[in-house]
């Protein structure tokens, strides 16, 4: 069962921010194609003229939604990773440097707002028909990978391990999207994959 989000509090916000927060909520919860601009106008409590003044087309609003989503998500991910890493001992950081990724994933998948990856969901709906979607999604994955690479002791050899860990995290997010037991199963699989990548990273650094 997909978890539901609480509607955003729009009190006292300027029109543009009300539009963007409403789009964030509705697009992520329901999918982008399912939500028309009329519903966003109604829930953001703005006129059609106001919406199109700030976002000349729905494509512009989708782009703004993904850019905002990326910034919010990556800021959270950096904080979650840093917090989890700070709670490790020096020995734990040496033996299990990727454990903070599992910790962050557990927090993400347990959130009441979780509905999979906004970028993967949007690409699944539109493919390459809106060019900006692919660029924003690619940048998002690169930034996630860079955060994970920062956990690894040897940055010189970290890129491919970090990228593999990013793919493992993506897989866990997709598989947990249906909720229920799939969340625990996704986290279990992610734990095994991260442990295997750590073994490989340690072996390569000894070479």
PDB file of C-alpha atoms in Angstrom, residues 5-86:
ATOM      1  CA  UNK A   5       1.344  12.564   2.055  1.00  0.00           C
ATOM      2  CA  UNK A   6      -0.139  15.362   4.107  1.00  0.00           C
ATOM      3  CA  UNK A   7      -1.091  18.407   2.055  1.00  0.00           C
ATOM      4  CA  UNK A   8       1.430  21.254   2.433  1.00  0.00           C
ATOM      5  CA  UNK A   9       0.735  24.241   4.675  1.00  0.00           C
ATOM      6  CA  UNK A  10       0.457  27.224   2.334  1.00  0.00           C
ATOM      7  CA  UNK A  11      -0.393  29.837   4.958  1.00  0.00           C
ATOM      8  CA  UNK A  12       1.234  33.204   4.358  1.00  0.00           C
ATOM      9  CA  UNK A  13       3.267  32.096   1.351  1.00  0.00           C
ATOM     10  CA  UNK A  14       3.576  34.164  -1.848  1.00  0.00           C
ATOM     11  CA  UNK A  15       1.745  32.879  -4.911  1.00  0.00           C
ATOM     12  CA  UNK A  16       4.759  31.359  -6.663  1.00  0.00           C
ATOM     13  CA  UNK A  17       5.739  29.368  -3.596  1.00  0.00           C
ATOM     14  CA  UNK A  18       2.160  28.168  -3.090  1.00  0.00           C
ATOM     15  CA  UNK A  19       2.088  26.951  -6.682  1.00  0.00           C
ATOM     16  CA  UNK A  20       5.424  25.151  -6.383  1.00  0.00           C
ATOM     17  CA  UNK A  21       4.637  23.495  -3.056  1.00  0.00           C
ATOM     18  CA  UNK A  22       1.264  22.369  -4.341  1.00  0.00           C
ATOM     19  CA  UNK A  23       2.880  20.940  -7.472  1.00  0.00           C
ATOM     20  CA  UNK A  24       5.517  19.222  -5.328  1.00  0.00           C
ATOM     21  CA  UNK A  25       2.836  17.526  -3.278  1.00  0.00           C
ATOM     22  CA  UNK A  26       0.448  16.584  -6.075  1.00  0.00           C
ATOM     23  CA  UNK A  27       3.032  15.538  -8.682  1.00  0.00           C
ATOM     24  CA  UNK A  28       4.930  13.320  -6.267  1.00  0.00           C
ATOM     25  CA  UNK A  29       1.831  11.803  -4.692  1.00  0.00           C
ATOM     26  CA  UNK A  30      -0.209  11.164  -7.822  1.00  0.00           C
ATOM     27  CA  UNK A  31       2.167  11.318 -10.779  1.00  0.00           C
ATOM     28  CA  UNK A  32       2.700  14.240 -13.113  1.00  0.00           C
ATOM     29  CA  UNK A  33       0.373  13.208 -15.934  1.00  0.00           C
ATOM     30  CA  UNK A  34      -2.537  12.682 -13.543  1.00  0.00           C
ATOM     31  CA  UNK A  35      -2.433  16.258 -12.280  1.00  0.00           C
ATOM     32  CA  UNK A  36      -3.628  19.099 -14.487  1.00  0.00           C
ATOM     33  CA  UNK A  37      -2.888  22.762 -13.972  1.00  0.00           C
ATOM     34  CA  UNK A  38      -6.513  23.429 -13.007  1.00  0.00           C
ATOM     35  CA  UNK A  39      -6.163  21.298  -9.893  1.00  0.00           C
ATOM     36  CA  UNK A  40      -2.897  23.010  -8.964  1.00  0.00           C
ATOM     37  CA  UNK A  41      -4.564  26.405  -9.456  1.00  0.00           C
ATOM     38  CA  UNK A  42      -7.450  25.387  -7.208  1.00  0.00           C
ATOM     39  CA  UNK A  43      -5.343  23.920  -4.400  1.00  0.00           C
ATOM     40  CA  UNK A  44      -2.715  26.683  -4.501  1.00  0.00           C
ATOM     41  CA  UNK A  45      -5.521  29.255  -4.424  1.00  0.00           C
ATOM     42  CA  UNK A  46      -4.219  31.311  -7.343  1.00  0.00           C
ATOM     43  CA  UNK A  47      -5.642  32.418 -10.673  1.00  0.00           C
ATOM     44  CA  UNK A  48      -4.698  30.868 -14.004  1.00  0.00           C
ATOM     45  CA  UNK A  49      -3.068  34.160 -14.991  1.00  0.00           C
ATOM     46  CA  UNK A  50      -0.890  34.047 -11.859  1.00  0.00           C
ATOM     47  CA  UNK A  51       0.219  30.471 -12.488  1.00  0.00           C
ATOM     48  CA  UNK A  52       1.194  31.122 -16.095  1.00  0.00           C
ATOM     49  CA  UNK A  53       2.982  34.328 -15.131  1.00  0.00           C
ATOM     50  CA  UNK A  54       5.364  32.288 -12.976  1.00  0.00           C
ATOM     51  CA  UNK A  55       5.341  29.061 -15.009  1.00  0.00           C
ATOM     52  CA  UNK A  56       4.503  29.691 -18.696  1.00  0.00           C
ATOM     53  CA  UNK A  57       3.777  25.997 -19.346  1.00  0.00           C
ATOM     54  CA  UNK A  58       3.238  22.771 -17.444  1.00  0.00           C
ATOM     55  CA  UNK A  59       6.675  21.653 -18.649  1.00  0.00           C
ATOM     56  CA  UNK A  60       8.188  24.662 -16.859  1.00  0.00           C
ATOM     57  CA  UNK A  61       6.367  23.660 -13.691  1.00  0.00           C
ATOM     58  CA  UNK A  62       7.582  20.068 -14.010  1.00  0.00           C
ATOM     59  CA  UNK A  63      11.146  21.320 -14.384  1.00  0.00           C
ATOM     60  CA  UNK A  64      10.786  23.530 -11.302  1.00  0.00           C
ATOM     61  CA  UNK A  65       9.261  20.613  -9.375  1.00  0.00           C
ATOM     62  CA  UNK A  66      12.207  18.338 -10.167  1.00  0.00           C
ATOM     63  CA  UNK A  67      14.823  20.988  -9.460  1.00  0.00           C
ATOM     64  CA  UNK A  68      13.244  21.734  -6.078  1.00  0.00           C
ATOM     65  CA  UNK A  69      12.846  18.032  -5.356  1.00  0.00           C
ATOM     66  CA  UNK A  70      16.518  17.457  -6.102  1.00  0.00           C
ATOM     67  CA  UNK A  71      17.678  20.240  -3.804  1.00  0.00           C
ATOM     68  CA  UNK A  72      15.472  19.146  -0.915  1.00  0.00           C
ATOM     69  CA  UNK A  73      16.419  15.486  -1.357  1.00  0.00           C
ATOM     70  CA  UNK A  74      20.166  15.952  -1.708  1.00  0.00           C
ATOM     71  CA  UNK A  75      20.307  18.312   1.289  1.00  0.00           C
ATOM     72  CA  UNK A  76      18.476  15.713   3.353  1.00  0.00           C
ATOM     73  CA  UNK A  77      20.720  12.911   2.060  1.00  0.00           C
ATOM     74  CA  UNK A  78      23.921  14.785   2.920  1.00  0.00           C
ATOM     75  CA  UNK A  79      22.647  15.447   6.440  1.00  0.00           C
ATOM     76  CA  UNK A  80      21.463  11.865   6.944  1.00  0.00           C
ATOM     77  CA  UNK A  81      24.764  10.437   5.703  1.00  0.00           C
ATOM     78  CA  UNK A  82      26.832  12.833   7.823  1.00  0.00           C
ATOM     79  CA  UNK A  83      24.792  12.061  10.944  1.00  0.00           C
ATOM     80  CA  UNK A  84      25.065   8.307  10.474  1.00  0.00           C
ATOM     81  CA  UNK A  85      28.808   8.523   9.758  1.00  0.00           C
ATOM     82  CA  UNK A  86      29.389  10.658  12.850  1.00  0.00           C
TER      83      UNK A  86
END
